[in-house]
Coordinates of C-alpha atoms and ligand atoms in Angstrom, one line a residue:
M1 CA 49.5 186.4 198.2
R2 CA 48.8 183.7 195.7
V3 CA 45.3 183.6 194.2
V4 CA 44.1 180.6 192.3
V5 CA 40.8 181.0 190.4
L6 CA 39.1 177.6 190.8
G7 CA 35.9 178.4 188.9
T8 CA 34.3 181.3 187.2
A9 CA 30.7 180.2 186.4
A10 CA 27.5 181.2 188.1
G11 CA 25.2 178.5 189.7
G12 CA 24.9 175.6 187.3
G13 CA 28.3 176.0 185.7
L14 CA 29.0 175.8 181.9
P15 CA 27.5 173.7 180.5
Q16 CA 24.5 173.5 182.9
W17 CA 23.2 170.0 183.2
N18 CA 19.6 170.8 182.0
C19 CA 20.4 173.5 179.5
A20 CA 20.5 173.3 175.8
C21 CA 21.1 177.0 175.1
E22 CA 23.6 177.9 172.4
L23 CA 26.4 178.6 174.8
C24 CA 25.9 175.4 176.8
E25 CA 25.7 173.4 173.6
R26 CA 28.9 175.0 172.3
S27 CA 30.8 174.1 175.5
R28 CA 29.3 170.6 175.5
E29 CA 30.5 170.0 171.9
G30 CA 34.0 171.1 172.7
D31 CA 34.0 174.4 170.9
P32 CA 37.5 175.8 171.8
A33 CA 35.9 179.4 172.1
V34 CA 33.5 178.2 174.8
L35 CA 35.5 176.2 177.3
P36 CA 33.6 174.6 180.1
R37 CA 33.6 176.6 183.4
L38 CA 33.3 175.3 186.9
Q39 CA 31.3 177.2 189.5
D40 CA 32.7 180.4 191.2
C41 CA 35.3 179.6 193.8
V42 CA 38.8 180.9 194.6
A43 CA 41.7 179.8 196.8
V44 CA 44.1 182.3 198.4
S45 CA 47.2 182.0 200.6
A46 CA 50.0 184.4 201.6
T47 CA 52.3 181.9 203.3
G48 CA 51.6 179.0 200.8
R49 CA 51.1 176.8 203.9
N50 CA 47.5 177.6 204.7
W51 CA 44.9 178.0 202.0
Y52 CA 41.5 179.6 202.3
L53 CA 38.6 179.1 199.9
L54 CA 36.5 182.1 198.9
N55 CA 33.1 180.4 198.7
A56 CA 32.6 176.6 198.5
S57 CA 31.3 175.6 195.1
P58 CA 29.5 172.3 194.3
D59 CA 32.4 171.6 192.0
L60 CA 34.9 171.7 194.8
R61 CA 36.1 168.1 194.7
A62 CA 37.2 168.5 191.1
Q63 CA 38.6 171.9 191.7
I64 CA 40.8 170.8 194.6
I65 CA 42.1 167.7 192.7
A66 CA 43.0 169.9 189.7
T67 CA 45.0 172.4 191.9
P68 CA 48.5 171.3 192.9
E69 CA 48.6 174.0 195.7
L70 CA 45.8 172.2 197.4
T71 CA 47.3 168.7 197.3
P72 CA 47.2 166.8 200.7
G73 CA 50.3 165.6 202.5
P74 CA 52.8 164.9 203.8
G75 CA 50.7 163.4 206.5
R76 CA 48.1 160.9 205.5
R77 CA 45.2 163.2 206.3
Q78 CA 47.0 166.5 206.1
T79 CA 45.5 169.2 203.9
P80 CA 46.6 172.8 203.3
V81 CA 42.9 173.8 203.0
R82 CA 42.3 175.5 206.4
G83 CA 39.1 177.4 205.9
A84 CA 36.5 179.1 203.8
L85 CA 35.1 182.6 203.6
L86 CA 31.5 182.8 202.4
T87 CA 30.2 185.9 200.6
D88 CA 26.6 184.8 200.9
A89 CA 24.4 181.7 201.6
E90 CA 23.5 180.7 198.0
L91 CA 23.7 177.0 197.2
D92 CA 26.3 177.5 194.5
H93 CA 28.6 179.2 197.1
T94 CA 27.9 176.8 200.0
L95 CA 27.1 173.3 198.9
G96 CA 30.8 172.5 198.5
L97 CA 31.1 172.6 202.3
A98 CA 29.3 169.3 202.4
L99 CA 32.1 167.8 200.3
L100 CA 34.7 168.8 202.9
R101 CA 32.8 167.1 205.7
E102 CA 35.8 165.0 206.7
G103 CA 37.3 168.4 207.8
P104 CA 37.9 170.0 210.2
L105 CA 37.5 173.5 208.7
T106 CA 37.1 177.0 209.9
V107 CA 34.4 179.0 208.1
W108 CA 33.8 182.8 208.2
A109 CA 30.5 184.2 207.0
P110 CA 28.4 187.2 207.7
P111 CA 26.1 186.6 210.7
P112 CA 22.8 186.0 208.8
V113 CA 24.7 183.5 206.6
L114 CA 26.2 181.7 209.6
D115 CA 22.6 181.1 210.8
A116 CA 21.2 180.1 207.4
V117 CA 23.8 177.9 205.6
A118 CA 21.8 174.8 204.8
V119 CA 24.6 172.3 205.1
R120 CA 26.0 173.6 208.5
P121 CA 23.8 171.3 210.7
V122 CA 24.7 168.4 208.3
V123 CA 28.5 168.8 208.4
A124 CA 28.3 169.2 212.2
H125 CA 27.6 165.5 212.5
Y126 CA 30.9 164.6 210.8
Q127 CA 33.7 166.7 212.3
H128 CA 34.2 169.7 214.6
W129 CA 34.1 172.8 212.5
D130 CA 34.6 176.4 213.7
W131 CA 32.3 179.1 212.5
Y132 CA 33.1 182.8 212.9
P133 CA 31.2 185.9 212.0
A134 CA 32.8 187.8 209.1
E135 CA 32.6 191.4 210.3
G136 CA 35.0 194.4 210.3
V137 CA 38.6 193.3 209.8
F138 CA 40.3 190.1 210.9
R139 CA 43.5 188.1 210.1
L140 CA 44.2 184.7 208.6
D141 CA 47.2 182.7 207.5
E142 CA 49.5 183.1 210.5
G143 CA 48.5 186.8 210.6
R144 CA 49.8 187.5 207.1
L145 CA 46.4 188.0 205.4
E146 CA 44.2 190.8 206.6
C147 CA 40.6 190.4 205.6
A148 CA 38.1 193.3 205.5
V149 CA 34.4 192.8 205.1
F150 CA 32.0 195.1 203.2
P151 CA 28.2 194.5 203.5
L152 CA 26.7 194.7 200.1
S153 CA 23.0 193.7 200.3
G154 CA 20.2 192.0 202.0
K155 CA 19.6 189.5 199.2
R156 CA 19.1 186.0 200.6
P157 CA 18.7 182.6 199.0
R158 CA 15.2 181.3 198.2
Y159 CA 15.5 178.6 200.8
A160 CA 16.0 181.3 203.5
R161 CA 13.2 183.6 202.2
D162 CA 11.6 183.8 205.6
A163 CA 14.7 184.6 207.6
A164 CA 15.1 188.1 209.1
D165 CA 16.3 191.1 207.1
A166 CA 19.9 192.1 207.5
P167 CA 22.2 194.4 205.5
D168 CA 24.9 191.7 205.2
W169 CA 23.3 188.7 203.6
V170 CA 25.8 189.4 200.9
V171 CA 29.3 190.8 201.5
A172 CA 32.5 191.6 199.6
Y173 CA 36.0 190.7 201.0
R174 CA 39.2 192.6 200.6
L175 CA 42.2 190.5 201.4
T176 CA 45.6 192.1 201.9
D177 CA 49.0 190.4 202.2
V178 CA 50.5 192.5 205.0
T179 CA 54.0 191.6 203.8
T180 CA 53.7 192.4 200.1
G181 CA 50.9 195.0 200.3
G182 CA 49.1 193.2 197.4
S183 CA 45.3 193.1 197.8
L184 CA 42.4 191.3 196.2
V185 CA 38.7 192.3 196.3
Y186 CA 36.2 189.5 195.9
A187 CA 32.7 190.6 195.1
P188 CA 30.9 187.9 193.0
C189 CA 27.4 189.0 194.0
L190 CA 27.0 192.8 193.6
A191 CA 23.4 193.9 193.2
R192 CA 24.3 197.6 192.8
W193 CA 27.5 199.7 193.3
P194 CA 26.8 200.8 196.9
E195 CA 27.8 204.0 198.7
G196 CA 31.3 203.4 200.2
F197 CA 32.3 200.6 197.9
D198 CA 34.6 202.9 195.9
E199 CA 36.5 203.7 199.1
F200 CA 36.5 200.0 200.1
V201 CA 38.2 198.9 196.8
S202 CA 40.4 202.0 196.5
G203 CA 44.0 201.0 195.8
A204 CA 43.3 197.3 195.6
T205 CA 45.6 195.5 193.1
H206 CA 43.2 193.0 191.7
G207 CA 39.5 192.3 191.9
L208 CA 37.0 189.6 191.1
L209 CA 33.7 191.2 190.3
D210 CA 30.1 190.0 189.6
G211 CA 29.9 189.3 185.9
T212 CA 26.8 187.1 186.0
F213 CA 25.0 189.0 183.3
L214 CA 26.3 191.2 180.4
G215 CA 23.1 193.2 180.0
P216 CA 19.9 194.0 181.9
D217 CA 17.5 191.8 179.9
E218 CA 19.6 188.8 179.4
M219 CA 17.5 186.3 181.3
S220 CA 14.2 187.3 179.6
R221 CA 15.8 187.2 176.1
T222 CA 17.5 183.8 176.6
T223 CA 15.2 181.9 179.0
G224 CA 12.0 183.9 179.1
R225 CA 12.4 184.5 182.9
D226 CA 11.5 188.0 184.1
D227 CA 13.2 187.9 187.5
Q228 CA 16.7 189.0 186.5
V229 CA 16.7 192.2 188.7
G230 CA 15.6 190.3 191.8
M231 CA 18.6 188.0 191.3
G232 CA 20.9 190.7 192.6
H233 CA 23.5 190.9 189.9
L234 CA 24.5 194.3 188.5
P235 CA 25.1 193.6 184.7
I236 CA 28.5 194.2 183.3
T237 CA 27.2 197.0 181.0
E238 CA 26.2 198.9 184.2
S239 CA 29.3 198.2 186.4
L240 CA 31.8 198.8 183.5
P241 CA 31.5 202.7 183.6
L242 CA 32.0 202.6 187.5
L243 CA 35.3 200.7 187.6
G244 CA 38.2 202.6 189.0
S245 CA 41.9 201.8 188.8
T246 CA 41.6 198.3 190.3
R247 CA 42.4 195.5 187.7
W248 CA 38.9 193.9 187.7
H249 CA 38.2 190.4 186.4
Y250 CA 34.5 189.5 185.9
T251 CA 33.5 186.2 187.4
H252 CA 30.4 184.2 188.4
L253 CA 29.5 184.2 184.7
N254 CA 26.0 182.8 183.9
N255 CA 25.6 180.5 181.0
T256 CA 23.4 183.1 179.4
N257 CA 26.2 185.6 179.3
P258 CA 27.8 185.9 175.8
V259 CA 31.2 186.9 177.2
V260 CA 31.8 183.2 178.2
A261 CA 32.7 182.9 174.6
R262 CA 36.2 184.0 173.6
D263 CA 34.9 185.4 170.3
C264 CA 32.2 187.6 171.9
A265 CA 32.5 191.1 170.6
A266 CA 31.6 192.7 174.0
R267 CA 35.0 191.4 175.3
G268 CA 36.7 194.2 173.4
R269 CA 34.6 196.9 175.2
I270 CA 35.5 195.2 178.6
E271 CA 39.2 195.1 177.8
A272 CA 39.1 198.7 176.6
A273 CA 37.8 199.7 180.0
G274 CA 40.8 198.0 181.6
A275 CA 38.9 195.0 182.8
A276 CA 39.0 191.3 181.8
I277 CA 37.0 188.1 181.9
A278 CA 38.2 185.7 184.6
E279 CA 39.3 182.3 183.5
D280 CA 39.3 179.0 185.4
G281 CA 42.8 178.1 186.6
A282 CA 44.1 181.7 186.5
R283 CA 46.7 182.6 189.1
F284 CA 47.7 186.0 190.4
D285 CA 50.7 186.8 192.7
L286 CA 49.8 189.9 194.6
Ligands
MLT1 C1 22.6 183.7 192.4 O1 23.8 183.9 192.3 O2 21.8 184.6 192.2 C2 22.1 182.4 192.9 O3 23.2 181.5 193.0 C3 21.0 181.9 192.1 C4 20.7 180.5 192.3 O4 21.6 179.6 192.1 O5 19.6 180.1 192.6
MN2 MN1 25.2 182.3 192.3
ZN3 ZN1 22.8 177.3 179.0

């Protein structure tokens, strides 16, 4: 399975359009230690013929154009982008679907997300799309990619505040290439390390994990906001001691997170624990 990391920033990206914090300023000014980051999104394929997006970021047009694997052709309107798997209904993970409205596309998402995605009724006017519930285990890519779903939390986007409670508003995926045995866990929104998650990730080759925040009081220190816990992102300092043998890469990095800078001292601690900071454009063959 080939994995292309299309973006590693949380909602807003780096720099964020309305933010003049130190890290956004450094990336805006071209500081080589703080490279710009596009919003969290990944592309995967086992056959190389069919590609599946993990989440659909608002930066998707630029991400697809920058990725040779996703180039259209040879037919005039032929694209290897077959589908998208959504981990949640947040705008930074779903707005990109609107950019693919010329479709068609197949989307898998946990049932509450299928009902909530704000752009679903919009794209329905442009092309026929197929929408499937992401539950249990299913196969993609001519049967070569096995996809397992793990419900993580009931955290829903603000625009869906009044929708019904469900345990799978946010999920993780484990994709396994049944030919090579390589596997990738994708969990960019992890509120806590839930019971059963260790078993779900056990033996996975690579993982992309929620790295939104480095520490628990980052939002209050940098922006004065006191709602960090409600945002549903376990800080790196709290997930780091829980990592097993999977090679984890932290992604969905908020622009408040000092680890977006290559010269951040905390990177040493993360690397000592066997983990890494994900980078835009990284590729893994699993
Ligand atoms: C999140 O990851 O918590 C959401 O994307 C926050 C947001 O963009 O409103
Ligand atoms: Mn987000
Ligand atoms: Zn900022």
